[in-house]
mmCIF file of C-alpha atoms in Angstrom:
data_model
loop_
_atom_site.group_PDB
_atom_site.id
_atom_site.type_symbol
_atom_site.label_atom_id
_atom_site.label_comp_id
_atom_site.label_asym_id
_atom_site.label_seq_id
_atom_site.Cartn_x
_atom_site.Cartn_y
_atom_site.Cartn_z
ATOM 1 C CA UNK A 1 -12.074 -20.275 8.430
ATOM 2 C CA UNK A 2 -11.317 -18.451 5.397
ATOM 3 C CA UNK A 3 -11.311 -14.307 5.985
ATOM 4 C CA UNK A 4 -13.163 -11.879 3.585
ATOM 5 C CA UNK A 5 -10.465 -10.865 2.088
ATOM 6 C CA UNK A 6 -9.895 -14.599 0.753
ATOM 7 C CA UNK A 7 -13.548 -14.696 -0.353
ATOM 8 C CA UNK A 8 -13.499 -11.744 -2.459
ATOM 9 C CA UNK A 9 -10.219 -12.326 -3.998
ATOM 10 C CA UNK A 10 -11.486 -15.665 -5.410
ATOM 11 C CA UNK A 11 -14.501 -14.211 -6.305
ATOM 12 C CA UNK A 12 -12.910 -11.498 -8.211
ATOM 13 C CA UNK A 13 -9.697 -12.680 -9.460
ATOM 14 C CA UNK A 14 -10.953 -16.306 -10.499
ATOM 15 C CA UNK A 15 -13.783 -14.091 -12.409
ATOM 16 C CA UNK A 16 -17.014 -16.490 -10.555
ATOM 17 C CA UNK A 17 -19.930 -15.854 -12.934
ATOM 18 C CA UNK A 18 -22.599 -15.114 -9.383
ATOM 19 C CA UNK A 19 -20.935 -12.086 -8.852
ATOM 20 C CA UNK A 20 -22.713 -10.700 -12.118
ATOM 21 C CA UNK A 21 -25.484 -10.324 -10.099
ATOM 22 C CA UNK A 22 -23.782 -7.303 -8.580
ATOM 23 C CA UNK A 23 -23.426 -5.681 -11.632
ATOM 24 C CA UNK A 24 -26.222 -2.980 -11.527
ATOM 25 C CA UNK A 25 -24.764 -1.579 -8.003
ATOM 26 C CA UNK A 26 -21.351 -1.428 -9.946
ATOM 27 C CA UNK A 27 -23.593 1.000 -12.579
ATOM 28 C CA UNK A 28 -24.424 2.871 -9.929
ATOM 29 C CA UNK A 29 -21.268 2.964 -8.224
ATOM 30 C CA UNK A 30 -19.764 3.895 -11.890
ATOM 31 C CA UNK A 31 -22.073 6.955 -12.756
ATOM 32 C CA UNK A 32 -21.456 8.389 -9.133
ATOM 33 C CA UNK A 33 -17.553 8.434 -10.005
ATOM 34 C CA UNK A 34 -18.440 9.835 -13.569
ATOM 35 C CA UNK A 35 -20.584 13.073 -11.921
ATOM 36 C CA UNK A 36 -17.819 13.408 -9.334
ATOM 37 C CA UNK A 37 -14.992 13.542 -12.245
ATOM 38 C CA UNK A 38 -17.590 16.120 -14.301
ATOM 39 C CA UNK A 39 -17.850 18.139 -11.328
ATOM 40 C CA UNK A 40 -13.704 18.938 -11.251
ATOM 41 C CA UNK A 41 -13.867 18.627 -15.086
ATOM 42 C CA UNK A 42 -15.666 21.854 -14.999
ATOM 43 C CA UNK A 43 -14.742 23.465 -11.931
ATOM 44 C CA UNK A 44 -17.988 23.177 -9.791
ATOM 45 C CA UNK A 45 -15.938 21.218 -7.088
ATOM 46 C CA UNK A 46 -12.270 22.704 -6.844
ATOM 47 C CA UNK A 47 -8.902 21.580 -6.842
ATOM 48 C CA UNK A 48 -6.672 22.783 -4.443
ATOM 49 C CA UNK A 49 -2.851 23.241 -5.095
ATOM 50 C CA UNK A 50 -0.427 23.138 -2.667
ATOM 51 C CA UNK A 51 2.785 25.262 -2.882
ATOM 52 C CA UNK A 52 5.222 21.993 -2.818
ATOM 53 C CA UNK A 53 4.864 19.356 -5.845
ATOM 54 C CA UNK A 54 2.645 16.749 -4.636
ATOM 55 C CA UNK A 55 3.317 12.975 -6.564
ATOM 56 C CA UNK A 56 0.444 10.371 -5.610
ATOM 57 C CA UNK A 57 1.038 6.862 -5.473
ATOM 58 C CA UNK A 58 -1.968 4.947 -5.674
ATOM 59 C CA UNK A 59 -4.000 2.279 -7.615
ATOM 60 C CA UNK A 60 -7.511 1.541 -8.419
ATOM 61 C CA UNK A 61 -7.906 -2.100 -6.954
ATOM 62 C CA UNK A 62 -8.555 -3.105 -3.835
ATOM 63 C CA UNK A 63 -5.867 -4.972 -2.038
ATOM 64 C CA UNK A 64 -2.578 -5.018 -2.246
ATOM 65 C CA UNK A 65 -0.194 -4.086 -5.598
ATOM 66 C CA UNK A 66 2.450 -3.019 -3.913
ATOM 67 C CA UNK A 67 1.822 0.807 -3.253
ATOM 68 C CA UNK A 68 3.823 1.040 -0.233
ATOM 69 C CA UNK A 69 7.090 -0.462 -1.276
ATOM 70 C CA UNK A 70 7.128 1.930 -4.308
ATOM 71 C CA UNK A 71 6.329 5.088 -1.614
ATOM 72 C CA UNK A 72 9.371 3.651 0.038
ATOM 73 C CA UNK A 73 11.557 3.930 -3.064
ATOM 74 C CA UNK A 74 10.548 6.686 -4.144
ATOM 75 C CA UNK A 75 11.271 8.565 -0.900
ATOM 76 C CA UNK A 76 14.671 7.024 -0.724
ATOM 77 C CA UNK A 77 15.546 8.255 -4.087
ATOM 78 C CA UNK A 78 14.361 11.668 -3.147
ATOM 79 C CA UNK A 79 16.311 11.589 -0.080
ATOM 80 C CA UNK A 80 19.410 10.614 -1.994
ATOM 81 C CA UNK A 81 19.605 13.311 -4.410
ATOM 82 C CA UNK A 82 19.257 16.101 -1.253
ATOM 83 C CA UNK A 83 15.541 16.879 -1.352
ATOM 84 C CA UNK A 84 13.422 16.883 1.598
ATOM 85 C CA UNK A 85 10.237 15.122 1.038
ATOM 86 C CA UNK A 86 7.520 14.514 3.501
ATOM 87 C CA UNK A 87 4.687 11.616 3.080
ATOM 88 C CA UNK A 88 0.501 12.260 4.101
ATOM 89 C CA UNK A 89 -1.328 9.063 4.186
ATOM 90 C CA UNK A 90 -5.419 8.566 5.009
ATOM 91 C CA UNK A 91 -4.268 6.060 7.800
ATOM 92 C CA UNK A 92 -6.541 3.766 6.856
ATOM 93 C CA UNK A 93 -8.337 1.821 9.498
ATOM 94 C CA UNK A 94 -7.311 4.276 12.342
ATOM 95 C CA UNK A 95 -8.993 7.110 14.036
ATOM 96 C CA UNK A 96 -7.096 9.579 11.966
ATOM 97 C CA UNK A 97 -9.746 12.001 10.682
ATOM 98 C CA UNK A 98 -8.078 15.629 11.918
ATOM 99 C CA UNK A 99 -4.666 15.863 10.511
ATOM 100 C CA UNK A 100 -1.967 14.575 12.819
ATOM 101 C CA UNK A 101 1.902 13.717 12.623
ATOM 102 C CA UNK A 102 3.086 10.479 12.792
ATOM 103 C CA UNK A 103 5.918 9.902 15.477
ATOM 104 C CA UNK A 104 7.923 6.791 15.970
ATOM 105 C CA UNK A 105 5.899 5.914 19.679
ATOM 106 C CA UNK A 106 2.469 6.755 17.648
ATOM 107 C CA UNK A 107 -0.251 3.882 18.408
ATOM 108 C CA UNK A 108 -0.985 2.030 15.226
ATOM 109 C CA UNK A 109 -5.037 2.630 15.836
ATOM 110 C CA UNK A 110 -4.646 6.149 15.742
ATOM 111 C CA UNK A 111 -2.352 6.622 12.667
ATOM 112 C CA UNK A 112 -2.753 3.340 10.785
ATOM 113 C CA UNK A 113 -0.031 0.655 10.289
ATOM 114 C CA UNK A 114 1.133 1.388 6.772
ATOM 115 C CA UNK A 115 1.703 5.362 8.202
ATOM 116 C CA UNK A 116 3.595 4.105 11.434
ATOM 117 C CA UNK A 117 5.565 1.169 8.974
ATOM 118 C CA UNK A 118 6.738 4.233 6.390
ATOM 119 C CA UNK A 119 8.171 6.696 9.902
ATOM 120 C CA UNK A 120 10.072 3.614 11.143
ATOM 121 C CA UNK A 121 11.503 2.739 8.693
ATOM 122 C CA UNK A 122 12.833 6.291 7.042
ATOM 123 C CA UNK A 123 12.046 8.853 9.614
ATOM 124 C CA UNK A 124 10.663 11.405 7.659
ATOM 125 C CA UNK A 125 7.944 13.976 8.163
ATOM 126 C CA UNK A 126 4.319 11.865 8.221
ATOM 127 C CA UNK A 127 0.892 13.659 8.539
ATOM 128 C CA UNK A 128 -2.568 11.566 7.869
ATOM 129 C CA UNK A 129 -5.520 11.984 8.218
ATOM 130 C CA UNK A 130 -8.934 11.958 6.602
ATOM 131 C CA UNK A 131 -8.750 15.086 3.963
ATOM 132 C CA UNK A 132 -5.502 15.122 2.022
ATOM 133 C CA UNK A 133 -5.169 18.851 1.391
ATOM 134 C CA UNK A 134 -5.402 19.217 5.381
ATOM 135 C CA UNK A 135 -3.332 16.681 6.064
ATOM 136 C CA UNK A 136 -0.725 18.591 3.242
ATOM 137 C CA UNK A 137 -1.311 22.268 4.787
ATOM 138 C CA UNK A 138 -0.561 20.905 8.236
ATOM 139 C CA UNK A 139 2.553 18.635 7.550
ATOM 140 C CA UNK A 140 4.038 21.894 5.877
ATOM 141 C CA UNK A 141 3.036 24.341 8.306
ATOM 142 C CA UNK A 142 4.877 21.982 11.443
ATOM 143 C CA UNK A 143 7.966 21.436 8.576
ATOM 144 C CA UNK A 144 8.104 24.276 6.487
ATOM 145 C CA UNK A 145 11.770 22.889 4.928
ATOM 146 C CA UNK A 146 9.643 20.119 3.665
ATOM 147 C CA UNK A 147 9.784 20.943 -0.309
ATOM 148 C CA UNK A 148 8.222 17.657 -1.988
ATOM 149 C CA UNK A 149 4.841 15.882 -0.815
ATOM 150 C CA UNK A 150 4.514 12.315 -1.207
ATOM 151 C CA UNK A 151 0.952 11.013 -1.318
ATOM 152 C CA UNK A 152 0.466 7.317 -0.134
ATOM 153 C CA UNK A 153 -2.745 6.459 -2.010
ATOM 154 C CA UNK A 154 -4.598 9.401 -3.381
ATOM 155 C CA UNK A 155 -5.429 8.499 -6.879
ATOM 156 C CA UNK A 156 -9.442 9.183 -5.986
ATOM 157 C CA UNK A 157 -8.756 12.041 -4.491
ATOM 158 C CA UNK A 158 -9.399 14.899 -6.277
ATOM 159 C CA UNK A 159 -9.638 17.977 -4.431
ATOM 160 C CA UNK A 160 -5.958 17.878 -4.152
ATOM 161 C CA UNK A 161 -3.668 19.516 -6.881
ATOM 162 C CA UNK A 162 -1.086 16.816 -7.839
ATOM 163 C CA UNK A 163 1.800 17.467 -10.079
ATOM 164 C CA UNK A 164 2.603 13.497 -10.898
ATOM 165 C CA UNK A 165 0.634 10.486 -10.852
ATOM 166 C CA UNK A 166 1.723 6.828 -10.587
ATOM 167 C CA UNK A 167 -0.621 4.129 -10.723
ATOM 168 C CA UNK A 168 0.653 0.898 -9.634
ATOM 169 C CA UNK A 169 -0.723 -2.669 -11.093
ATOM 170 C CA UNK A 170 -0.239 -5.720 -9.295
ATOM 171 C CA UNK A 171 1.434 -7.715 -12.492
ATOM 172 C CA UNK A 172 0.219 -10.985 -11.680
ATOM 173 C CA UNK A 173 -3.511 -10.035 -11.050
ATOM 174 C CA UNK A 174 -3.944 -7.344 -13.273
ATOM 175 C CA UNK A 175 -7.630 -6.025 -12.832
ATOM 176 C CA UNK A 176 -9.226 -9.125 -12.253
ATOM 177 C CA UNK A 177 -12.724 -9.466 -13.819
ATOM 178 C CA UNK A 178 -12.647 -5.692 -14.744
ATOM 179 C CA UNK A 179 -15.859 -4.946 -12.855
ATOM 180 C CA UNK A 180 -16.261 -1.609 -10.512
ATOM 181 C CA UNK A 181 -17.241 -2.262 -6.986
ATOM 182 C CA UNK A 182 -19.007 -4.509 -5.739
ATOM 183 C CA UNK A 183 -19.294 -6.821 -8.594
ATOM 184 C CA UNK A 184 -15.187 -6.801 -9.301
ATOM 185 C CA UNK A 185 -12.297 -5.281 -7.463
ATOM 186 C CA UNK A 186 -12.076 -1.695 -9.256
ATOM 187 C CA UNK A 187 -12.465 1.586 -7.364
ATOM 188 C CA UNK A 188 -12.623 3.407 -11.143
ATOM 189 C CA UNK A 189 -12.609 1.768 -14.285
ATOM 190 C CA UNK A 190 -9.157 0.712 -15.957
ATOM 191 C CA UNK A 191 -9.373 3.651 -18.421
ATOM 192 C CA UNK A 192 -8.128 5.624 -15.633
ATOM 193 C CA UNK A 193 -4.467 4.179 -17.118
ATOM 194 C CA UNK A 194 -4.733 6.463 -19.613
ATOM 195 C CA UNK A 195 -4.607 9.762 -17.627
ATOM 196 C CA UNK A 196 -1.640 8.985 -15.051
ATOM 197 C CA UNK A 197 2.102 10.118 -15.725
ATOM 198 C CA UNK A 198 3.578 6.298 -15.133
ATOM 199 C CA UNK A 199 1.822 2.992 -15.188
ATOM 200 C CA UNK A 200 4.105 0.471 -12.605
ATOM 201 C CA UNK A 201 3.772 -3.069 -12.896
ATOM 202 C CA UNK A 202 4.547 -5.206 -10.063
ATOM 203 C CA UNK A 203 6.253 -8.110 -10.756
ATOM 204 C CA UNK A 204 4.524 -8.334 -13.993
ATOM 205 C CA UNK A 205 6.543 -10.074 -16.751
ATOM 206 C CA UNK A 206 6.018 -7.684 -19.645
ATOM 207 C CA UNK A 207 4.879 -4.068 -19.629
ATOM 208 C CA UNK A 208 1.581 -2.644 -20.715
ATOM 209 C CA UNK A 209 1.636 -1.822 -24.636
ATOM 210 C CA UNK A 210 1.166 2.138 -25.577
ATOM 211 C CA UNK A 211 1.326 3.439 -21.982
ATOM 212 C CA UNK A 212 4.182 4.761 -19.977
ATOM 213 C CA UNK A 213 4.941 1.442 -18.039
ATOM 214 C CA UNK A 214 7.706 0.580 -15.814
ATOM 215 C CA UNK A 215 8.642 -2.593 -13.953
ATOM 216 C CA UNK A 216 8.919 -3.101 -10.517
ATOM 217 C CA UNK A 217 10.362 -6.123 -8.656
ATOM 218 C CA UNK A 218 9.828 -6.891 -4.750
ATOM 219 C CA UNK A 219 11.962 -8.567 -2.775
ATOM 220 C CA UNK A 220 13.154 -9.768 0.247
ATOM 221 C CA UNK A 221 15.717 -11.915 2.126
ATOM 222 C CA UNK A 222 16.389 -11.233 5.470
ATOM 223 C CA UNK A 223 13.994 -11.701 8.743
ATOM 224 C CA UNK A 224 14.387 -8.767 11.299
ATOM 225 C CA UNK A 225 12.824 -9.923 15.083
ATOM 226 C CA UNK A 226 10.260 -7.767 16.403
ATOM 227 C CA UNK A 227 11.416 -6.923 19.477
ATOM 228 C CA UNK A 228 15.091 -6.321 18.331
ATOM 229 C CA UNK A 229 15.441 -5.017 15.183
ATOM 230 C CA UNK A 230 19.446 -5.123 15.228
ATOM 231 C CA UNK A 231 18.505 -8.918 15.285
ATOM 232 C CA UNK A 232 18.618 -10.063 11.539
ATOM 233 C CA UNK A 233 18.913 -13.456 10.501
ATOM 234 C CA UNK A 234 18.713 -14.683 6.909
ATOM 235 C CA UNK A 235 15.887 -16.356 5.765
ATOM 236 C CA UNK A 236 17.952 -19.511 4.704
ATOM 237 C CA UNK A 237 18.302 -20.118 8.836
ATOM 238 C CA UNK A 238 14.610 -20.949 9.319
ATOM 239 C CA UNK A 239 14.607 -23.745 6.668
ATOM 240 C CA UNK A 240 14.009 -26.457 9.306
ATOM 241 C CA UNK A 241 12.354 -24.583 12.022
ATOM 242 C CA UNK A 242 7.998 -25.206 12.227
ATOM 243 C CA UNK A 243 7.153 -21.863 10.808
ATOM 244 C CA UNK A 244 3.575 -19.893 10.587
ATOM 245 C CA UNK A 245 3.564 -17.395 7.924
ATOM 246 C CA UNK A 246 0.459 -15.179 9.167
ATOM 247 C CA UNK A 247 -0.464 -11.730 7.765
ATOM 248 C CA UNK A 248 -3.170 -9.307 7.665
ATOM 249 C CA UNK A 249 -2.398 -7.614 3.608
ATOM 250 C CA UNK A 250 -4.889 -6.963 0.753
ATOM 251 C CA UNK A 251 -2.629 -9.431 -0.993
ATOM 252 C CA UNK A 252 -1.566 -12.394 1.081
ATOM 253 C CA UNK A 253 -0.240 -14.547 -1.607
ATOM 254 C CA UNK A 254 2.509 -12.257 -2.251
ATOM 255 C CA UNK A 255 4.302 -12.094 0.906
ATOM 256 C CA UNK A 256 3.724 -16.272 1.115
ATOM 257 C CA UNK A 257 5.404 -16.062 -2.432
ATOM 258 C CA UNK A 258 8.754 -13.916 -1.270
ATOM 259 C CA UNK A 259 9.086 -16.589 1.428
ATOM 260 C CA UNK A 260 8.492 -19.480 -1.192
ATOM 261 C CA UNK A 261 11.470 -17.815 -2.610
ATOM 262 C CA UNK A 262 14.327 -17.993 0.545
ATOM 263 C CA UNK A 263 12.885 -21.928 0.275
ATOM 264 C CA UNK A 264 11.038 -21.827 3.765
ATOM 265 C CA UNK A 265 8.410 -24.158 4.081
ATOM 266 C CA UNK A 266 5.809 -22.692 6.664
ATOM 267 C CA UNK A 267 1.637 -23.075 7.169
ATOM 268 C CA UNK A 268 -0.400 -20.172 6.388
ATOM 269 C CA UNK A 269 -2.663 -17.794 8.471
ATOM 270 C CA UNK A 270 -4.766 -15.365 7.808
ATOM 271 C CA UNK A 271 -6.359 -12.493 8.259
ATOM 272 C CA UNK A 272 -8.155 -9.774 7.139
ATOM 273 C CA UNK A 273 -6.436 -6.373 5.533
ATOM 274 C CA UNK A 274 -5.316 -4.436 8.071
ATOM 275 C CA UNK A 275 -6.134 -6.817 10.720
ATOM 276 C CA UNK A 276 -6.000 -5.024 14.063
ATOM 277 C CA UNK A 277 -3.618 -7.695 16.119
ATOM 278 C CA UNK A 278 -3.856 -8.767 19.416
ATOM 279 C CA UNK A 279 -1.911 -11.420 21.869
ATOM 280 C CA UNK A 280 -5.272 -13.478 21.583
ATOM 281 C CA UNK A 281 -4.447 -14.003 17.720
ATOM 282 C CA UNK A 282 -1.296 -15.502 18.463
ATOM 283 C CA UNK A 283 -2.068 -17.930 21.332
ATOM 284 C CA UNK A 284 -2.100 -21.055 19.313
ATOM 285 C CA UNK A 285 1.328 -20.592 17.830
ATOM 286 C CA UNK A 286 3.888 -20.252 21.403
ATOM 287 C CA UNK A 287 5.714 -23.373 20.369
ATOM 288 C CA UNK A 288 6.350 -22.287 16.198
ATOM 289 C CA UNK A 289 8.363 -19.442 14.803
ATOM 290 C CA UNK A 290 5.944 -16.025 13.532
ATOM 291 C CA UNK A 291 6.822 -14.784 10.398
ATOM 292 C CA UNK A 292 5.108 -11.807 9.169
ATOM 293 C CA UNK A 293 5.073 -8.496 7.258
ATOM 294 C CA UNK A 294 6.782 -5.212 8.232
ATOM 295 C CA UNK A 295 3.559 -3.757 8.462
ATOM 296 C CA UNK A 296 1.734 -6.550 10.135
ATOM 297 C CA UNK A 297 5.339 -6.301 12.856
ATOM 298 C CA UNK A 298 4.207 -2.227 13.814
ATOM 299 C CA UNK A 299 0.622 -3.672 15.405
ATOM 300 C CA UNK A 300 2.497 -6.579 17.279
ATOM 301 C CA UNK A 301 5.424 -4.119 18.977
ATOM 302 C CA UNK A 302 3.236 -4.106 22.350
ATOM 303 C CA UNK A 303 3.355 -7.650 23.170
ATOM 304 C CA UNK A 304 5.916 -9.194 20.366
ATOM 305 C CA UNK A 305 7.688 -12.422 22.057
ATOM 306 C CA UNK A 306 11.415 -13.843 21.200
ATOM 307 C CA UNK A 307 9.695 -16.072 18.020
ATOM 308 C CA UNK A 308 7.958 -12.992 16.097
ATOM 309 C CA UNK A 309 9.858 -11.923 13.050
ATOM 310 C CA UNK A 310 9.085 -9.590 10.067
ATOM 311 C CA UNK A 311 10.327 -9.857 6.225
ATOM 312 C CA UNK A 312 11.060 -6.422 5.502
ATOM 313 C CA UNK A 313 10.362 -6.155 1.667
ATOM 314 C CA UNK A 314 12.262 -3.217 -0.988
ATOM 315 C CA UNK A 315 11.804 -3.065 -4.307
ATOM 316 C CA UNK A 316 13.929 -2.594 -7.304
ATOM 317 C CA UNK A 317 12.582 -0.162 -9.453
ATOM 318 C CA UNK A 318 12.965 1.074 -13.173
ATOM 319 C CA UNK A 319 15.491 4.003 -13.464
ATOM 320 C CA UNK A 320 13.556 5.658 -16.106
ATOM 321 C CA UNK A 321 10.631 6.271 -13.519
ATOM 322 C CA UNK A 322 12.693 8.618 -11.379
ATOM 323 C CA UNK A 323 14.179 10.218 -14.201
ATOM 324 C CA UNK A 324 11.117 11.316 -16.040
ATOM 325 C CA UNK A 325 9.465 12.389 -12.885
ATOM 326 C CA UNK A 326 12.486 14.702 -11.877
ATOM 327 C CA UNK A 327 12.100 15.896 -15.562
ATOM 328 C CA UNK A 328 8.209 16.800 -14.927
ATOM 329 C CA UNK A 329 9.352 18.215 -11.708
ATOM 330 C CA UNK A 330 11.964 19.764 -12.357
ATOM 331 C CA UNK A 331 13.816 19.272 -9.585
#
C-alpha cells in the first residue's frame, strides 16, 4: 500500500490536473501568509533578536531537499574555524512544545528524530521545541559560551530575528506544480527566493539565474550497523546480499538513489515522513538485510537487530557559501 507521502508527491510533482480543484483553499492559505508577512512588515507583530547571530536553514516545500545535511555542514565548518555554535530545531513530530535540550539518551518522541540524528552525530548544544525564540533564550541561558545559533528549519518563522537566511531547493524537483498548500507542495510562494541571503540547490545540475545560488552534492558510501556504530562496512559488500531499502523521509527517492549509486540492488519500503518505528514494522524482513537512513537508524536504537544498517549521508558544499556568510557575519 502506497503511504501519503507517495500520494502527494505524485500528485504534486507529476503536476495531476484534479488537484486544481484545491486551488481556492491555496488562496486562502496564500492571503493568510500575506497578512502575517504585513503584520512584521509594519511592526504590529514583533521580531525578536537574539544576542548571538542566528542563520536559518530552511525551505518552503514540503518534504525533503536536503535541509539537514546542509545544517550538518554548516555546523562542521563552524566548528572548524573555532566557533561554538549551538542548533534549535521544532522537533517535529515529538512532544517538544516547552523548550528542552537534546541529550544523546533523549527518546526520539520527545525531541524528534532529525534533533536526536544532528546530537549524535556532532555533539553539540541542541534545544527544540515549539517557539524558536524560547527554544534560542533557553539553549543560551544552559550554554552561555554558545556564540552562533543554528536554526534547523525556520524560514516561516518570523518572530525570530535572523541574521542569514538559506533556502535550500531540492534540484531535481524544484517546486513542483508551484501551487501553495493544499493544491501543490509550497508552504509560501517561490518569490520568497528573492528575499534570502543564499539560494542552495541540491543536486541540481545548473544554478538558478540572477539569484545567489550555490550547489550542493549529497553523498554517501559507507553502511554503519545500528547497534554498533564502530561497525562500518562499504556499501560495495552488500551487492549480493537480499536487501530492503525502507525509510520514513519527505523524499524517499533520494536515499533509494544514493544506494542506486554504491550499485546495490534492494526492494523498497515505505513509509510515511517521520514514521514513528516500531519492531512490528520490521517483522516481515528477519531473513533480509535493513538498510535505512541515519535518521530513520535514531527511532530503531531500542530494538535494532544484527541486519539493521544506516547510510549516513554528508554533503559537499560550495565554498563560496561559507565565505559570504562569515563576510555577513563577520565572524
Amino acid at each position: 500500500m502506497r503511504s501519503i507521502h507517495e500520494i502527494l508527491n505524485t500528485q504534486y510533482y507529476k503536476k495531476s490536473s484534479w488537484i486544481l480543484l484545491l486551488l481556492p483553499i491555496s488562496f486562502i492559505y496564500y492571503l493568510i501568509i500575506l497578512i502575517r508577512g504585513w503584520a512584521y512588515n509594519i511592526g504590529f507583530c514583533k521580531t525578536i533578536k537574539i544576542n548571538v547571530p542566528v542563520v536559518v536553514v530552511g525551505n518552503i516545500n514540503i518534504g525533503g531537499t536536503g535541509k539537514t545535511p546542509l545544517v550538518i555542514w554548516l555546523l562542521e565548518k563552524l566548528l572548524k574555524i573555532g566557533l561554538k555554535p549551538g542548533l534549535i530545531s521544532r522537533g517535529y513530530k515529538s512532544n517538544a512544545n516547552l523548550p528542552q535540550e537534546v541529550f544523546e539518551d533523549s527518546d526520539v518522541i520527545n525531541v524528534g528524530d532529525e534533533a536526536l540524528m544532528i546530537k549524535l552525530r556532532l555533539g553539540l548544544p541542541v534545544f527544540v521545541g515549539k517557539r524558536k525564540t524560547d527554544v534560542a533564550k533557553a539553549l543560551l541561558k544552559s550554554h552561555p559560551e554558545i556564540n552562533i545559533l543554528i536554526s534547523d528549519d525556520g524560514l516561516q518563522h518570523l518572530k525570530l530575528f535572523r541574521d542569514f537566511e538559506i533556502l535550500v531547493v531540492d534540484g531535481v524537483r524544484k517546486f513542483g506544480n508551484n501551487f501553495l498548500l493544499p493544491a501543490g507542495p509550497l508552504r509560501e510562494g517561490v518569490s520568497r527566493i528573492k528575499e534570502v541571503d543564499a539560494v542552495v540547490l541540491n543536486d541540481g545540475k545548473e544554478n538558478f539565474p540572477s539569484y545567489p545560488s550555490y550547489k550542493m552534492v549529497c553523498h554517501g558510501s559507507k553502511l554503519v550497523s545500528c547497534i554498533n556504530n564502530s561497525n562500518i562496512r562499504d556499501a560495495d559488500t552488500f551487492l549480493d546480499r537480499d536487501v530492503i531499502a525502507l525509510t520514513g523521509i519527505g523524499n524517499p527517492e533520494s536515499f533509494f538513489k544514493q544506494l542506486t549509486d554504491t550499485g546495490m540492488q534492494f526492494n523498497k519500503k515505505i513509509f510515511n515522513d517521520h514514521h514513528l518505528f516500531t519492531e512490528f514494522d520490521f517483522q516481515d524482513f528477519k531473513d533480509f538485510n535493513i538498510v535505512m537512513t541515519e535518521k530513520d537508524a535514531v527511532k530503531c536504537k531500542k530494538f535494532a537487530r544484527s541486519n539493521f544498517w544506516y547510510l549516513p549521508i554528508n554533503a559537499d558544499v560550495d565554498e563560496k557559501l561559507f565565505k559570504k556568510l562569515i563576510k555577513k557575519l563577520r565572524i
